[in-house]
Amino acid sequence: MSSESSSKNSPIPVPFAEALAVLRAAAEETRLRILALLAEGELSVSDLTDILGQSQPRISRHLKLLVESGLIERHREGAWAFFRLREAALGYVEPLIAALERSAPPLSEDRARLDSVRAQRAEAAQSFFARLAPKWDGLRSLHVPEATVEAAVLDVLGDRPIGHVVDLGTGTGKMLGLLAPRATRATGLDSSHAMLSVARANLERLGLSRVDLRQGDIHAPPFGRGGFDLVVLHQVLHYLDDPARALREAARLVAPGGRLLVVDFAPHNLEQLREAQAHRRLGFAAEQVAGWLVQAGLSDVESRDLAPEDGTELPLTVTLWLAHDASAGLAAVDPERAVA
C-alpha cells in the first residue's frame, strides 16, 4: 500500500485529554444506556425518565455531564428540552454502540420502553393532527394531488446529490419524509412545538428518527450562514406577513453552489382561505417570487406550474420555484457550520 493511500485511511488523531474526557463520560451505566437510546433518535428529559425509571434530577445530572463532554447536545423546544448525539462525536459513539449487545438486558428493556414512549407520542400527535385534518383535507381538495406535487419536487431536483437539506416551516414533516432518505443530513424548523411533535412521530414511523428537528422563527432561523446544500419552503409563504424577508433569510442559509426550493400557490381569488385557513397571501405570481429570490442573491430561477389537468376545475395552481446560489462551483458543507 502506498504511503498516500495509507494516510487517507488512517484515523484522525484524537487529543489525549479529549479522548479521556469522552471515555470518562461514557463509562457509567446510566450514561452508556442514554447514549444507546440517543443513537435511536433525539429524546426529551421526560422520555428518558420514563424509559430508564430514574428521577428527573438524576437523569438531568447525567445529561449535563454528557453535554459537557461533547458527546451530546441540547436544544430547546418551547418549555421542552431535547437531546441528541452530537454530530462531531459520532465517530466516538457509533462504534461503541454498535459493539454493544442490544438483545439482552438492560438495553433490550430500554428499547422496549422506547418503543412504548414512541407509540404514546405518535398517538398524541395523531390526536392533534386529527383535529386539523378536516381543514387540510379541504385545502388539498382544491389542487392537484399531493403525490403529483411530490413527484414534481423530485423531478426538478433531479439526480444531483441533495447533501444537507433544511425544511423551513416543516409542519408535519412531509418534505423531510420525501427528501431525507436521499440526503446526507436533514433538518426541519418550525415555530410550533405541537407541529414538531407531529413531524417527529411521522418521521419515526418512516424510520427517519435521526432527522434534526428545531423550534424557531422562519424570519430568524437559528442556523449559520451557508450551512445547507438545499433549503426548502413548502407551502409556507402564503402564511407570512413578510414573505420577501423569509426568502432573504432562507437564501442566507444556502451553501456555495447550493439550491433553494419554494413550493406555493399561484395567484387565486379564494378569499375564504384567509379566515378558514389563516392564509395571509392569496398566492404569488411566478415573477414576484423569482424577483425576491434574485434580490436575495440567488440566480437561475426556474418555475413550474402544476395546474389542474384533464378538464378538472380545481381553483388552485401549485407553483415550484428552484433557485441556485450565484457563486461559482460547488463547495462541500461543513456539518458544524449549520448550527448557529
Coordinates of N, CA and C in Angstrom, one line a residue, residues 211-311:
V211 N -33.4 12.6 12.0 CA -33.6 13.9 11.5 C -33.6 14.9 12.6
D212 N -32.9 16.0 12.4 CA -32.7 17.1 13.4 C -33.9 18.0 13.3
L213 N -34.7 18.1 14.3 CA -35.9 19.0 14.3 C -35.6 20.1 15.3
R214 N -35.9 21.3 14.9 CA -35.6 22.5 15.7 C -36.9 23.4 15.8
Q215 N -37.1 24.1 16.9 CA -38.1 25.1 17.0 C -37.5 26.4 16.8
G216 N -38.1 27.2 16.0 CA -37.5 28.6 15.7 C -38.4 29.3 14.7
D217 N -38.0 30.6 14.6 CA -38.7 31.5 13.7 C -38.2 31.5 12.3
I218 N -39.0 31.3 11.3 CA -38.6 31.3 9.9 C -38.0 32.6 9.5
H219 N -38.3 33.7 10.2 CA -37.7 35.0 9.8 C -36.4 35.2 10.5
A220 N -36.0 34.3 11.4 CA -34.7 34.4 12.1 C -34.2 33.0 12.4
P221 N -34.0 32.2 11.4 CA -33.6 30.8 11.6 C -32.3 30.6 12.4
P222 N -32.3 29.7 13.3 CA -31.1 29.6 14.2 C -30.0 28.8 13.6
F223 N -29.6 29.1 12.4 CA -28.5 28.4 11.7 C -27.5 29.4 11.2
G224 N -26.3 28.9 11.0 CA -25.2 29.7 10.4 C -25.4 29.9 9.0
R225 N -24.7 30.9 8.4 CA -24.7 31.3 7.0 C -24.1 30.1 6.2
G226 N -24.8 29.8 5.1 CA -24.2 28.9 4.1 C -24.1 27.5 4.6
G227 N -25.0 27.0 5.5 CA -24.9 25.7 6.1 C -25.6 24.6 5.4
F228 N -26.4 24.9 4.3 CA -27.2 23.8 3.8 C -27.1 23.8 2.2
D229 N -27.0 22.6 1.7 CA -27.0 22.4 0.2 C -28.3 22.6 -0.4
L230 N -29.4 22.3 0.3 CA -30.7 22.5 -0.2 C -31.6 23.1 0.9
V231 N -32.3 24.2 0.6 CA -33.2 24.9 1.5 C -34.6 24.8 0.9
V232 N -35.6 24.3 1.7 CA -36.9 24.1 1.2 C -37.9 24.9 2.0
L233 N -38.8 25.6 1.3 CA -40.0 26.3 1.9 C -41.2 25.7 1.1
H234 N -41.9 24.8 1.8 CA -43.1 24.1 1.1 C -44.4 24.6 1.7
Q235 N -45.2 25.3 0.9 CA -46.5 25.8 1.4 C -46.4 26.6 2.7
V236 N -45.4 27.5 2.7 CA -45.2 28.3 3.9 C -45.4 29.8 3.6
L237 N -45.0 30.3 2.4 CA -45.0 31.7 2.2 C -46.4 32.4 2.3
H238 N -47.5 31.7 2.0 CA -48.8 32.3 2.0 C -49.3 32.5 3.4
Y239 N -48.6 32.0 4.4 CA -49.0 32.2 5.8 C -48.3 33.5 6.4
L240 N -47.3 34.0 5.7 CA -46.4 35.0 6.3 C -46.8 36.5 5.9
D241 N -46.6 37.4 6.9 CA -46.8 38.8 6.6 C -45.7 39.3 5.7
D242 N -44.5 38.8 5.8 CA -43.3 39.3 5.1 C -42.6 38.2 4.4
P243 N -43.2 37.6 3.3 CA -42.5 36.5 2.6 C -41.2 36.9 2.0
A244 N -41.0 38.1 1.6 CA -39.7 38.5 1.0 C -38.6 38.4 2.0
R245 N -38.9 38.8 3.3 CA -37.9 38.7 4.3 C -37.6 37.2 4.6
A246 N -38.6 36.4 4.6 CA -38.3 34.9 4.9 C -37.4 34.4 3.8
L247 N -37.6 34.8 2.5 CA -36.8 34.3 1.5 C -35.3 34.8 1.6
R248 N -35.2 36.1 2.0 CA -33.8 36.6 2.3 C -33.1 35.7 3.3
E249 N -33.8 35.4 4.4 CA -33.2 34.6 5.4 C -32.9 33.2 4.9
A250 N -33.8 32.6 4.1 CA -33.6 31.3 3.6 C -32.4 31.3 2.6
A251 N -32.3 32.4 1.8 CA -31.1 32.4 0.9 C -29.8 32.5 1.7
R252 N -29.8 33.1 2.8 CA -28.6 33.3 3.7 C -28.1 31.9 4.1
L253 N -29.0 30.9 4.1 CA -28.6 29.5 4.6 C -28.0 28.7 3.5
V254 N -28.2 29.1 2.2 CA -27.8 28.3 1.1 C -26.2 28.3 1.0
A255 N -25.7 27.1 0.9 CA -24.2 26.9 0.8 C -23.8 27.3 -0.6
P256 N -22.5 27.6 -0.8 CA -21.9 27.9 -2.1 C -22.3 26.7 -3.1
G257 N -22.9 27.1 -4.2 CA -23.3 26.1 -5.2 C -24.6 25.4 -4.8
G258 N -25.3 25.8 -3.7 CA -26.5 25.1 -3.2 C -27.7 25.6 -3.9
R259 N -28.9 25.2 -3.4 CA -30.2 25.5 -4.1 C -31.2 25.8 -3.0
L260 N -32.2 26.6 -3.5 CA -33.4 26.9 -2.7 C -34.7 26.5 -3.5
L261 N -35.5 25.8 -2.8 CA -36.8 25.3 -3.5 C -38.0 25.9 -2.7
V262 N -38.9 26.6 -3.5 CA -40.1 27.1 -2.9 C -41.3 26.4 -3.6
V263 N -42.2 26.0 -2.8 CA -43.5 25.4 -3.3 C -44.6 26.2 -2.7
D264 N -45.5 26.8 -3.5 CA -46.6 27.5 -3.0 C -47.7 27.7 -4.1
F265 N -48.7 28.5 -3.8 CA -49.8 28.7 -4.8 C -49.5 29.8 -5.7
A266 N -50.0 29.7 -6.9 CA -50.1 30.8 -7.9 C -51.3 31.7 -7.4
P267 N -51.3 32.9 -8.0 CA -52.4 33.8 -7.5 C -53.8 33.2 -7.8
H268 N -54.7 33.5 -6.8 CA -56.1 33.0 -6.9 C -57.0 34.0 -6.2
N269 N -58.3 33.7 -6.2 CA -59.2 34.6 -5.6 C -60.1 34.0 -4.5
L270 N -59.6 33.0 -3.9 CA -60.3 32.3 -2.8 C -60.2 33.0 -1.5
E271 N -60.9 34.1 -1.3 CA -60.8 34.9 -0.1 C -61.2 34.2 1.1
Q272 N -62.0 33.1 1.0 CA -62.4 32.4 2.2 C -61.2 31.7 2.9
L273 N -60.1 31.5 2.2 CA -58.9 30.9 2.8 C -58.2 31.8 3.8
R274 N -58.5 33.1 3.7 CA -57.9 33.9 4.7 C -58.4 33.6 6.1
E275 N -59.7 33.4 6.2 CA -60.3 33.1 7.5 C -60.3 31.6 7.9
A276 N -60.6 30.8 6.9 CA -60.8 29.4 7.1 C -59.4 28.7 7.3
Q277 N -58.3 29.2 6.6 CA -57.0 28.5 6.7 C -55.9 29.5 7.2
A278 N -56.3 30.7 7.6 CA -55.3 31.6 8.1 C -54.3 32.0 7.0
H279 N -54.7 32.0 5.7 CA -53.7 32.5 4.7 C -53.6 34.0 4.7
R280 N -52.4 34.5 4.7 CA -52.2 35.9 4.6 C -52.1 36.4 3.2
R281 N -51.6 35.6 2.3 CA -51.5 35.9 0.9 C -52.3 35.0 0.0
L282 N -52.9 35.5 -1.0 CA -53.7 34.6 -2.0 C -52.8 34.3 -3.2
G283 N -51.7 33.6 -2.9 CA -50.9 33.1 -4.0 C -49.8 34.2 -4.4
F284 N -48.9 33.7 -5.3 CA -47.8 34.6 -5.7 C -47.6 34.4 -7.2
A285 N -47.4 35.5 -7.9 CA -47.0 35.4 -9.3 C -45.6 34.8 -9.4
A286 N -45.4 34.1 -10.5 CA -44.1 33.5 -10.7 C -42.9 34.5 -10.7
E287 N -43.2 35.6 -11.4 CA -42.1 36.7 -11.4 C -41.9 37.4 -10.1
Q288 N -43.0 37.4 -9.2 CA -42.8 38.0 -7.9 C -41.8 37.3 -7.1
V289 N -42.0 36.0 -6.9 CA -41.1 35.1 -6.1 C -39.8 35.1 -6.8
A290 N -39.7 35.0 -8.1 CA -38.4 35.0 -8.7 C -37.6 36.2 -8.4
G291 N -38.3 37.4 -8.5 CA -37.7 38.7 -8.2 C -37.1 38.7 -6.7
W292 N -37.9 38.2 -5.8 CA -37.4 38.2 -4.4 C -36.2 37.3 -4.3
L293 N -36.2 36.2 -5.0 CA -35.0 35.2 -4.9 C -33.8 35.9 -5.5
V294 N -33.9 36.6 -6.6 CA -32.8 37.3 -7.2 C -32.3 38.4 -6.3
Q295 N -33.2 39.2 -5.7 CA -32.8 40.2 -4.8 C -32.1 39.6 -3.6
A296 N -32.4 38.4 -3.2 CA -31.8 37.8 -2.1 C -30.4 37.2 -2.4
G297 N -30.0 37.3 -3.7 CA -28.6 36.9 -4.1 C -28.6 35.6 -4.8
L298 N -29.7 35.0 -5.1 CA -29.7 33.8 -5.9 C -29.9 34.0 -7.4
S299 N -29.7 33.0 -8.2 CA -29.8 33.2 -9.6 C -30.4 32.0 -10.3
D300 N -30.5 32.0 -11.6 CA -31.0 30.9 -12.4 C -32.3 30.4 -11.9
V301 N -33.3 31.2 -11.6 CA -34.5 30.8 -11.0 C -35.4 30.1 -12.1
E302 N -35.8 28.9 -11.8 CA -36.8 28.2 -12.7 C -38.1 28.1 -12.0
S303 N -39.2 28.1 -12.7 CA -40.5 27.9 -12.1 C -41.3 26.9 -12.9
R304 N -42.2 26.2 -12.2 CA -43.0 25.2 -12.9 C -44.4 25.3 -12.3
D305 N -45.5 25.3 -13.1 CA -46.8 25.3 -12.6 C -47.4 23.9 -12.7
L306 N -48.1 23.6 -11.6 CA -48.9 22.3 -11.6 C -50.4 22.7 -11.6
A307 N -50.9 22.9 -12.8 CA -52.3 23.3 -12.9 C -53.2 22.1 -13.0
P308 N -54.4 22.2 -12.7 CA -55.4 21.1 -12.9 C -55.3 20.6 -14.4
E309 N -55.4 19.2 -14.5 CA -55.4 18.6 -15.8 C -56.7 17.9 -16.1
D310 N -56.8 17.5 -17.3 CA -58.0 16.6 -17.8 C -59.3 17.4 -17.5
G311 N -59.3 18.7 -17.7 CA -60.5 19.4 -17.6 C -61.0 19.6 -16.1

